[in-house]
Amino acid sequence: MDNAATTIHKPEPVKAAVLAAMDSFGNAGRGASEPALNASRVIYETREKLARFFHGEDASRIVFTANSTESLNIAIKGLFSPGDHVITTVLEHNSVLRPLYECRERGVELTILDCDEKGNISYEDMEAAVKENTKAVVCTHASNLTGNMIDLERVGEITRRKGILLVADASQTAGVYPVDVQKMGIDVLCFTGHKGMLGPQGTGGMYVRPGLVIRPLLSGGSGVDTYNPRHPDLMPTALEAGTLNGHGIAGLGAAVSWLEEKGPDALREIELRRMRQFYEGVSRIPGVTVYGDFCADMRCPIVSLNIGDYDSSEVSDELSVTYGIVTRSGAHCAPLMHQAQGTTGQGAVRFSFSHYNTEEEVETAVQAIKELVNTNDGGKNNELI
């Protein structure tokens, strides 16, 4: 139940595609041998699949990276300059916050929108924060701590009307919720392959709207235009320096095909049903605090909680050792959300569900929380048995 970190159970076609690639791929774009062409074909086909999956204009606007962190660093460090103003939120992961803090040190002005007690932002506050020098809104699609979602279509309406950019972090939603970059007005979409996309670790990417130029974070080998002293500016090569993770990209391509075949809506319905089952079970237990807004229809299949004043890592360890339940504890790389929820010292125990979790597993998890509460006197003493 730690799928917000990575989905451990990958579809069989994903594993098969990685193994096949390891037996047949050369280096894409580095020669005309059959192994090199095999890699080039599959990588291009995966670009096409991702462009279709996210409703992008064409495959050349899909850039491959190792993960959302790399994508976000490329976007943030390649778009903003001293004097620009950027708006973000307290919901953000450190993969957004830390690059923005570095930009702030170099003269970029930063506004961070607060949230209410349930972890929701105000769109009115977002619009009011736009100034003459505002360059962009950079925000997540969903909090990795609470599961609360930001309405990107509504944000996109604001950014289009104000003539600014929207950079979206879809780490928790890609593959789970539909993302239409054109309909939502997303200028840059950053996503990872190893979570809801069900692909291998070390895969991810970004969509960049046609006409938008991002300064490359890296430069080097590209397989083309070798005698140019500058890195080529043709997309997607402009933002891809060095050998791509062809084996992983093959797996990601297989994952997209599998998602399209099964239907993300059907998979999401299962995940949300498991999340609701767990939430209904644990939210009634005295001594348990659950974080986030569970009245919203749209949210990620995440439930973060604490038992009394117990350290979250101790609870997570007990769940793993005694019950065989895998969760994530601590600060989840989301420092501002922990400040907003008052859990900076304690952290939180995060349960995050996938379609392969069963009702029986969820009931086991609920029962485990009940037993931990009862064993430890509802969190009144600070020692786990």
Tab-separated table of C-alpha atoms in Angstrom:
chain	number	residue	atom	x	y	z
A	1	MET	CA	0.000	0.000	0.000
A	2	ASP	CA	2.801	2.342	-1.005
A	3	ASN	CA	1.817	2.974	-4.601
A	4	ALA	CA	2.204	6.757	-4.364
A	5	ALA	CA	5.947	6.058	-4.096
A	6	THR	CA	6.062	3.379	-6.781
A	7	THR	CA	3.742	0.688	-8.085
A	8	ILE	CA	5.570	-2.503	-7.234
A	9	HIS	CA	3.383	-4.841	-9.311
A	10	LYS	CA	3.889	-4.078	-13.000
A	11	PRO	CA	1.791	-5.590	-15.802
A	12	GLU	CA	3.391	-8.625	-17.438
A	13	PRO	CA	3.728	-6.885	-20.849
A	14	VAL	CA	5.850	-4.191	-19.174
A	15	LYS	CA	8.320	-6.718	-17.831
A	16	ALA	CA	8.380	-8.578	-21.126
A	17	ALA	CA	9.087	-5.374	-23.067
A	18	VAL	CA	12.049	-4.490	-20.836
A	19	LEU	CA	13.552	-7.960	-21.205
A	20	ALA	CA	13.058	-7.940	-24.974
A	21	ALA	CA	14.707	-4.524	-25.210
A	22	MET	CA	17.704	-5.682	-23.201
A	23	ASP	CA	18.222	-8.471	-25.733
A	24	SER	CA	17.758	-6.395	-28.871
A	25	PHE	CA	18.456	-2.676	-28.357
A	26	GLY	CA	21.479	-0.790	-29.482
A	27	ASN	CA	21.898	2.966	-28.965
A	28	ALA	CA	19.086	4.979	-30.547
A	29	GLY	CA	20.321	7.629	-32.951
A	30	ARG	CA	23.883	6.347	-32.863
A	31	GLY	CA	24.126	4.399	-36.089
A	32	ALA	CA	22.062	2.539	-38.670
A	33	SER	CA	22.557	-0.987	-37.351
A	34	GLU	CA	19.475	-3.094	-36.746
A	35	PRO	CA	19.886	-2.953	-32.925
A	36	ALA	CA	20.181	0.864	-33.048
A	37	LEU	CA	17.155	1.117	-35.333
A	38	ASN	CA	15.177	-1.222	-33.046
A	39	ALA	CA	15.765	1.171	-30.154
A	40	SER	CA	14.917	4.224	-32.266
A	41	ARG	CA	11.639	2.719	-33.466
A	42	VAL	CA	10.396	1.745	-30.005
A	43	ILE	CA	11.420	5.069	-28.472
A	44	TYR	CA	9.586	6.966	-31.200
A	45	GLU	CA	6.526	4.741	-30.888
A	46	THR	CA	6.483	5.433	-27.142
A	47	ARG	CA	6.632	9.178	-27.827
A	48	GLU	CA	3.611	8.787	-30.067
A	49	LYS	CA	1.746	6.788	-27.443
A	50	LEU	CA	2.445	9.385	-24.752
A	51	ALA	CA	1.450	12.275	-27.026
A	52	ARG	CA	-1.839	10.514	-27.661
A	53	PHE	CA	-2.293	9.584	-23.989
A	54	PHE	CA	-1.875	13.202	-22.838
A	55	HIS	CA	-3.545	14.704	-25.945
A	56	GLY	CA	-0.392	16.479	-27.077
A	57	GLU	CA	-0.083	17.965	-30.531
A	58	ASP	CA	2.685	15.692	-31.796
A	59	ALA	CA	5.336	13.272	-30.630
A	60	SER	CA	8.192	15.766	-30.951
A	61	ARG	CA	6.801	17.656	-27.936
A	62	ILE	CA	7.356	14.642	-25.656
A	63	VAL	CA	10.759	14.654	-23.947
A	64	PHE	CA	12.088	11.639	-22.041
A	65	THR	CA	13.663	12.065	-18.614
A	66	ALA	CA	14.486	9.797	-15.683
A	67	ASN	CA	11.554	10.959	-13.524
A	68	SER	CA	9.359	13.934	-12.606
A	69	THR	CA	12.185	15.484	-10.610
A	70	GLU	CA	14.356	15.790	-13.701
A	71	SER	CA	11.425	17.047	-15.763
A	72	LEU	CA	10.567	19.718	-13.202
A	73	ASN	CA	14.170	20.854	-12.897
A	74	ILE	CA	14.442	21.201	-16.672
A	75	ALA	CA	11.208	23.193	-16.837
A	76	ILE	CA	11.761	25.463	-13.836
A	77	LYS	CA	15.446	26.210	-14.405
A	78	GLY	CA	14.938	26.558	-18.143
A	79	LEU	CA	11.968	28.927	-18.099
A	80	PHE	CA	12.542	31.511	-15.381
A	81	SER	CA	14.978	34.409	-15.208
A	82	PRO	CA	15.746	37.125	-12.665
A	83	GLY	CA	12.830	39.549	-12.462
A	84	ASP	CA	10.205	36.914	-13.262
A	85	HIS	CA	7.439	36.186	-10.748
A	86	VAL	CA	6.232	32.611	-10.191
A	87	ILE	CA	3.197	31.382	-8.246
A	88	THR	CA	3.145	27.970	-6.563
A	89	THR	CA	1.368	26.292	-3.621
A	90	VAL	CA	2.054	24.671	-0.248
A	91	LEU	CA	0.918	21.345	-1.728
A	92	GLU	CA	4.138	20.983	-3.696
A	93	HIS	CA	6.774	18.278	-3.546
A	94	ASN	CA	10.389	19.301	-3.007
A	95	SER	CA	10.977	18.567	-6.698
A	96	VAL	CA	9.032	21.778	-7.331
A	97	LEU	CA	10.001	23.746	-4.238
A	98	ARG	CA	13.765	23.284	-4.240
A	99	PRO	CA	14.315	24.316	-7.880
A	100	LEU	CA	12.059	27.321	-7.262
A	101	TYR	CA	14.020	28.252	-4.142
A	102	GLU	CA	17.214	28.107	-6.211
A	103	CYS	CA	15.576	30.390	-8.771
A	104	ARG	CA	14.573	32.755	-5.975
A	105	GLU	CA	18.208	32.954	-4.885
A	106	ARG	CA	19.011	34.108	-8.437
A	107	GLY	CA	16.401	36.871	-8.460
A	108	VAL	CA	13.106	35.162	-9.327
A	109	GLU	CA	10.197	36.383	-7.209
A	110	LEU	CA	8.134	33.605	-5.631
A	111	THR	CA	4.609	33.556	-4.178
A	112	ILE	CA	3.503	30.416	-2.331
A	113	LEU	CA	-0.255	30.056	-1.905
A	114	ASP	CA	-1.481	28.727	1.437
A	115	CYS	CA	-4.236	26.158	1.932
A	116	ASP	CA	-7.203	25.758	4.269
A	117	GLU	CA	-7.404	23.293	7.167
A	118	LYS	CA	-8.357	20.470	4.792
A	119	GLY	CA	-5.457	21.162	2.460
A	120	ASN	CA	-7.309	22.960	-0.361
A	121	ILE	CA	-6.062	26.067	-2.146
A	122	SER	CA	-8.092	29.116	-3.172
A	123	TYR	CA	-8.325	29.764	-6.924
A	124	GLU	CA	-9.408	33.324	-6.157
A	125	ASP	CA	-6.160	33.812	-4.235
A	126	MET	CA	-4.232	32.330	-7.141
A	127	GLU	CA	-5.735	34.778	-9.609
A	128	ALA	CA	-5.243	37.685	-7.221
A	129	ALA	CA	-1.548	36.788	-6.903
A	130	VAL	CA	-0.889	37.385	-10.619
A	131	LYS	CA	1.180	40.539	-11.199
A	132	GLU	CA	2.596	42.361	-14.169
A	133	ASN	CA	5.828	40.327	-14.070
A	134	THR	CA	4.195	36.952	-13.355
A	135	LYS	CA	5.620	34.331	-15.716
A	136	ALA	CA	3.879	31.166	-14.601
A	137	VAL	CA	1.924	29.081	-12.152
A	138	VAL	CA	3.785	25.921	-11.168
A	139	CYS	CA	1.588	23.455	-9.325
A	140	THR	CA	0.908	19.820	-8.653
A	141	HIS	CA	-2.174	18.021	-9.915
A	142	ALA	CA	-2.499	16.219	-6.569
A	143	SER	CA	-0.815	16.316	-3.174
A	144	ASN	CA	1.286	13.254	-2.457
A	145	LEU	CA	0.481	13.675	1.252
A	146	THR	CA	-3.280	14.235	1.387
A	147	GLY	CA	-4.406	13.096	-2.048
A	148	ASN	CA	-6.206	16.423	-2.533
A	149	MET	CA	-6.328	17.495	-6.163
A	150	ILE	CA	-5.947	20.861	-7.861
A	151	ASP	CA	-8.387	21.546	-10.698
A	152	LEU	CA	-5.874	22.053	-13.516
A	153	GLU	CA	-8.576	22.984	-16.002
A	154	ARG	CA	-9.604	25.830	-13.712
A	155	VAL	CA	-5.976	26.876	-13.215
A	156	GLY	CA	-5.457	26.711	-16.978
A	157	GLU	CA	-8.408	29.033	-17.500
A	158	ILE	CA	-6.744	31.546	-15.161
A	159	THR	CA	-3.313	31.276	-16.773
A	160	ARG	CA	-4.664	31.591	-20.325
A	161	ARG	CA	-6.759	34.615	-19.420
A	162	LYS	CA	-3.778	36.243	-17.708
A	163	GLY	CA	-1.341	35.337	-20.492
A	164	ILE	CA	1.013	33.330	-18.287
A	165	LEU	CA	2.332	29.752	-18.324
A	166	LEU	CA	1.061	26.667	-16.510
A	167	VAL	CA	3.653	24.102	-15.484
A	168	ALA	CA	1.935	21.034	-14.001
A	169	ASP	CA	3.364	18.208	-11.906
A	170	ALA	CA	1.327	15.075	-12.666
A	171	SER	CA	3.447	12.680	-10.614
A	172	GLN	CA	0.466	11.358	-8.639
A	173	THR	CA	-2.151	11.514	-11.377
A	174	ALA	CA	-0.592	10.434	-14.686
A	175	GLY	CA	-2.111	7.075	-15.524
A	176	VAL	CA	-4.769	7.452	-12.823
A	177	TYR	CA	-6.686	10.564	-13.892
A	178	PRO	CA	-7.116	11.767	-17.476
A	179	VAL	CA	-4.753	14.592	-18.413
A	180	ASP	CA	-5.562	16.581	-21.553
A	181	VAL	CA	-2.829	19.184	-21.988
A	182	GLN	CA	-4.744	21.145	-24.614
A	183	LYS	CA	-8.073	21.187	-22.819
A	184	MET	CA	-6.440	22.032	-19.487
A	185	GLY	CA	-4.205	24.718	-20.957
A	186	ILE	CA	-1.014	23.054	-19.732
A	187	ASP	CA	2.140	24.516	-21.247
A	188	VAL	CA	4.520	22.044	-19.605
A	189	LEU	CA	3.437	18.703	-18.144
A	190	CYS	CA	5.914	16.785	-15.991
A	191	PHE	CA	5.272	13.118	-15.276
A	192	THR	CA	6.999	10.006	-14.015
A	193	GLY	CA	6.712	6.471	-15.316
A	194	HIS	CA	6.998	4.354	-12.177
A	195	LYS	CA	3.799	5.307	-10.318
A	196	GLY	CA	0.326	5.366	-11.855
A	197	MET	CA	1.792	4.921	-15.335
A	198	LEU	CA	2.885	1.422	-14.189
A	199	GLY	CA	6.223	1.674	-15.985
A	200	PRO	CA	9.778	0.953	-14.824
A	201	GLN	CA	11.689	3.135	-12.416
A	202	GLY	CA	14.063	5.533	-14.130
A	203	THR	CA	11.479	6.580	-16.701
A	204	GLY	CA	9.515	9.788	-17.016
A	205	GLY	CA	9.120	12.762	-19.239
A	206	MET	CA	7.578	16.074	-20.059
A	207	TYR	CA	5.259	17.585	-22.617
A	208	VAL	CA	6.233	21.036	-23.897
A	209	ARG	CA	3.677	23.118	-25.765
A	210	PRO	CA	4.574	23.932	-29.389
A	211	GLY	CA	6.284	27.305	-29.636
A	212	LEU	CA	7.532	27.280	-26.047
A	213	VAL	CA	11.334	27.250	-25.746
A	214	ILE	CA	13.022	25.918	-22.606
A	215	ARG	CA	16.728	26.421	-21.948
A	216	PRO	CA	18.390	22.968	-21.777
A	217	LEU	CA	19.541	21.810	-18.367
A	218	LEU	CA	22.110	19.489	-19.957
A	219	SER	CA	24.127	19.530	-23.150
A	220	GLY	CA	26.247	16.906	-24.814
A	221	GLY	CA	25.832	13.962	-27.130
A	222	SER	CA	22.722	13.928	-29.284
A	223	GLY	CA	23.603	11.741	-32.247
A	224	VAL	CA	23.007	14.641	-34.649
A	225	ASP	CA	24.599	18.006	-35.540
A	226	THR	CA	27.919	16.910	-34.047
A	227	TYR	CA	29.972	19.889	-35.289
A	228	ASN	CA	27.682	22.477	-33.761
A	229	PRO	CA	29.373	23.914	-30.625
A	230	ARG	CA	25.921	24.389	-29.108
A	231	HIS	CA	23.459	21.667	-28.252
A	232	PRO	CA	20.847	21.255	-31.044
A	233	ASP	CA	17.683	23.293	-30.539
A	234	LEU	CA	15.348	20.960	-32.430
A	235	MET	CA	12.781	19.232	-30.192
A	236	PRO	CA	12.891	16.774	-28.519
A	237	THR	CA	16.689	16.572	-28.930
A	238	ALA	CA	17.027	20.049	-27.406
A	239	LEU	CA	16.122	18.695	-23.961
A	240	GLU	CA	17.576	15.190	-24.288
A	241	ALA	CA	21.356	14.988	-23.930
A	242	GLY	CA	23.079	11.623	-23.819
A	243	THR	CA	21.857	8.058	-24.203
A	244	LEU	CA	18.217	7.563	-23.314
A	245	ASN	CA	16.968	4.773	-21.065
A	246	GLY	CA	15.797	2.741	-24.032
A	247	HIS	CA	15.093	-0.396	-22.023
A	248	GLY	CA	12.939	1.505	-19.564
A	249	ILE	CA	11.211	3.492	-22.306
A	250	ALA	CA	10.250	0.207	-23.962
A	251	GLY	CA	8.610	-0.808	-20.698
A	252	LEU	CA	6.883	2.552	-20.409
A	253	GLY	CA	5.510	2.194	-23.928
A	254	ALA	CA	4.112	-1.223	-23.027
A	255	ALA	CA	2.585	0.265	-19.885
A	256	VAL	CA	0.769	2.965	-21.865
A	257	SER	CA	-0.626	0.329	-24.208
A	258	TRP	CA	-1.769	-1.742	-21.240
A	259	LEU	CA	-3.445	1.280	-19.614
A	260	GLU	CA	-5.237	2.132	-22.843
A	261	GLU	CA	-6.449	-1.458	-23.181
A	262	LYS	CA	-7.705	-1.777	-19.583
A	263	GLY	CA	-9.044	1.766	-19.356
A	264	PRO	CA	-7.680	4.189	-16.718
A	265	ASP	CA	-11.245	5.041	-15.644
A	266	ALA	CA	-11.982	1.422	-14.689
A	267	LEU	CA	-8.685	1.089	-12.824
A	268	ARG	CA	-9.195	4.389	-11.015
A	269	GLU	CA	-12.676	3.316	-9.892
A	270	ILE	CA	-11.162	0.283	-8.161
A	271	GLU	CA	-8.438	2.367	-6.514
A	272	LEU	CA	-10.876	4.972	-5.219
A	273	ARG	CA	-13.184	2.240	-3.916
A	274	ARG	CA	-10.297	0.747	-1.935
A	275	MET	CA	-9.349	4.187	-0.657
A	276	ARG	CA	-12.922	4.919	0.482
A	277	GLN	CA	-13.191	1.531	2.168
A	278	PHE	CA	-10.001	2.193	4.111
A	279	TYR	CA	-10.948	5.775	4.963
A	280	GLU	CA	-14.394	4.782	6.241
A	281	GLY	CA	-12.776	2.135	8.416
A	282	VAL	CA	-9.976	4.171	10.001
A	283	SER	CA	-11.681	7.571	10.275
A	284	ARG	CA	-14.074	6.188	12.904
A	285	ILE	CA	-11.316	4.852	15.158
A	286	PRO	CA	-10.748	7.014	18.279
A	287	GLY	CA	-7.176	8.269	18.427
A	288	VAL	CA	-6.684	8.254	14.647
A	289	THR	CA	-6.252	11.527	12.749
A	290	VAL	CA	-6.730	11.484	8.963
A	291	TYR	CA	-5.463	14.345	6.783
A	292	GLY	CA	-7.049	15.813	3.655
A	293	ASP	CA	-10.446	16.537	2.151
A	294	PHE	CA	-12.483	13.366	1.693
A	295	CYS	CA	-15.659	15.204	0.722
A	296	ALA	CA	-14.224	15.909	-2.733
A	297	ASP	CA	-15.292	13.581	-5.535
A	298	MET	CA	-11.961	13.955	-7.308
A	299	ARG	CA	-8.995	12.925	-5.224
A	300	CYS	CA	-6.098	10.505	-5.404
A	301	PRO	CA	-6.338	7.084	-3.709
A	302	ILE	CA	-4.257	8.234	-0.738
A	303	VAL	CA	-5.041	8.189	2.993
A	304	SER	CA	-2.462	9.667	5.368
A	305	LEU	CA	-2.981	9.302	9.102
A	306	ASN	CA	-1.454	9.332	12.545
A	307	ILE	CA	-2.202	7.395	15.723
A	308	GLY	CA	-2.224	9.734	18.698
A	309	ASP	CA	1.213	11.246	19.100
A	310	TYR	CA	3.167	8.200	17.913
A	311	ASP	CA	6.015	8.809	15.536
A	312	SER	CA	4.854	7.837	12.063
A	313	SER	CA	7.991	5.797	11.313
A	314	GLU	CA	7.347	3.574	14.345
A	315	VAL	CA	3.784	2.947	13.206
A	316	SER	CA	4.948	2.179	9.668
A	317	ASP	CA	7.610	-0.211	10.954
A	318	GLU	CA	5.064	-2.027	13.092
A	319	LEU	CA	2.683	-2.339	10.155
A	320	SER	CA	5.473	-3.849	8.072
A	321	VAL	CA	7.005	-6.196	10.646
A	322	THR	CA	3.846	-7.443	12.334
A	323	TYR	CA	1.265	-7.275	9.557
A	324	GLY	CA	3.266	-7.323	6.328
A	325	ILE	CA	1.696	-4.019	5.242
A	326	VAL	CA	3.961	-1.672	3.293
A	327	THR	CA	3.330	2.056	3.803
A	328	ARG	CA	5.345	5.273	3.675
A	329	SER	CA	6.062	7.335	6.782
A	330	GLY	CA	7.796	10.595	7.554
A	331	ALA	CA	7.704	13.886	5.677
A	332	HIS	CA	7.073	12.614	2.101
A	333	CYS	CA	9.238	15.403	0.592
A	334	ALA	CA	6.296	17.775	1.177
A	335	PRO	CA	7.531	20.123	3.932
A	336	LEU	CA	5.031	22.949	3.477
A	337	MET	CA	2.043	20.605	3.581
A	338	HIS	CA	3.327	19.095	6.809
A	339	GLN	CA	3.628	22.593	8.238
A	340	ALA	CA	0.062	23.306	7.139
A	341	GLN	CA	-1.205	20.073	8.704
A	342	GLY	CA	0.834	20.476	11.889
A	343	THR	CA	2.801	17.258	11.404
A	344	THR	CA	6.375	18.463	10.915
A	345	GLY	CA	7.649	16.537	13.936
A	346	GLN	CA	5.464	13.459	13.706
A	347	GLY	CA	5.228	13.012	9.971
A	348	ALA	CA	2.367	10.873	8.698
A	349	VAL	CA	1.706	7.266	7.711
A	350	ARG	CA	0.575	7.172	4.084
A	351	PHE	CA	-1.532	4.390	2.619
A	352	SER	CA	-1.759	4.639	-1.178
A	353	PHE	CA	-3.779	2.172	-3.188
A	354	SER	CA	-3.576	0.596	-6.624
A	355	HIS	CA	-6.023	-1.486	-8.640
A	356	TYR	CA	-4.338	-4.710	-7.523
A	357	ASN	CA	-5.155	-4.115	-3.832
A	358	THR	CA	-8.083	-6.285	-2.704
A	359	GLU	CA	-10.972	-5.637	-0.321
A	360	GLU	CA	-9.513	-8.260	2.005
A	361	GLU	CA	-6.173	-6.462	2.093
A	362	VAL	CA	-7.895	-3.186	2.929
A	363	GLU	CA	-9.868	-4.804	5.731
A	364	THR	CA	-6.642	-6.287	7.091
A	365	ALA	CA	-5.090	-2.815	7.093
A	366	VAL	CA	-8.077	-1.312	8.917
A	367	GLN	CA	-7.924	-4.074	11.514
A	368	ALA	CA	-4.181	-3.502	11.940
A	369	ILE	CA	-4.762	0.169	12.748
A	370	LYS	CA	-7.465	-0.793	15.269
A	371	GLU	CA	-5.120	-3.232	16.972
A	372	LEU	CA	-2.267	-0.716	17.091
A	373	VAL	CA	-4.573	1.863	18.660
A	374	ASN	CA	-5.883	-0.618	21.220
A	375	THR	CA	-2.473	-2.081	21.996
A	376	ASN	CA	-1.022	1.335	22.564
A	377	ASP	CA	-3.931	2.769	24.552
A	378	GLY	CA	-5.166	5.012	21.752
A	379	GLY	CA	-1.815	6.729	21.418
A	380	LYS	CA	-1.489	7.831	25.019
A	381	ASN	CA	1.832	6.247	25.665
A	382	ASN	CA	4.711	6.613	23.316
A	383	GLU	CA	6.000	3.114	22.868
A	384	LEU	CA	4.955	0.632	20.231
A	385	ILE	CA	4.836	-3.017	21.264
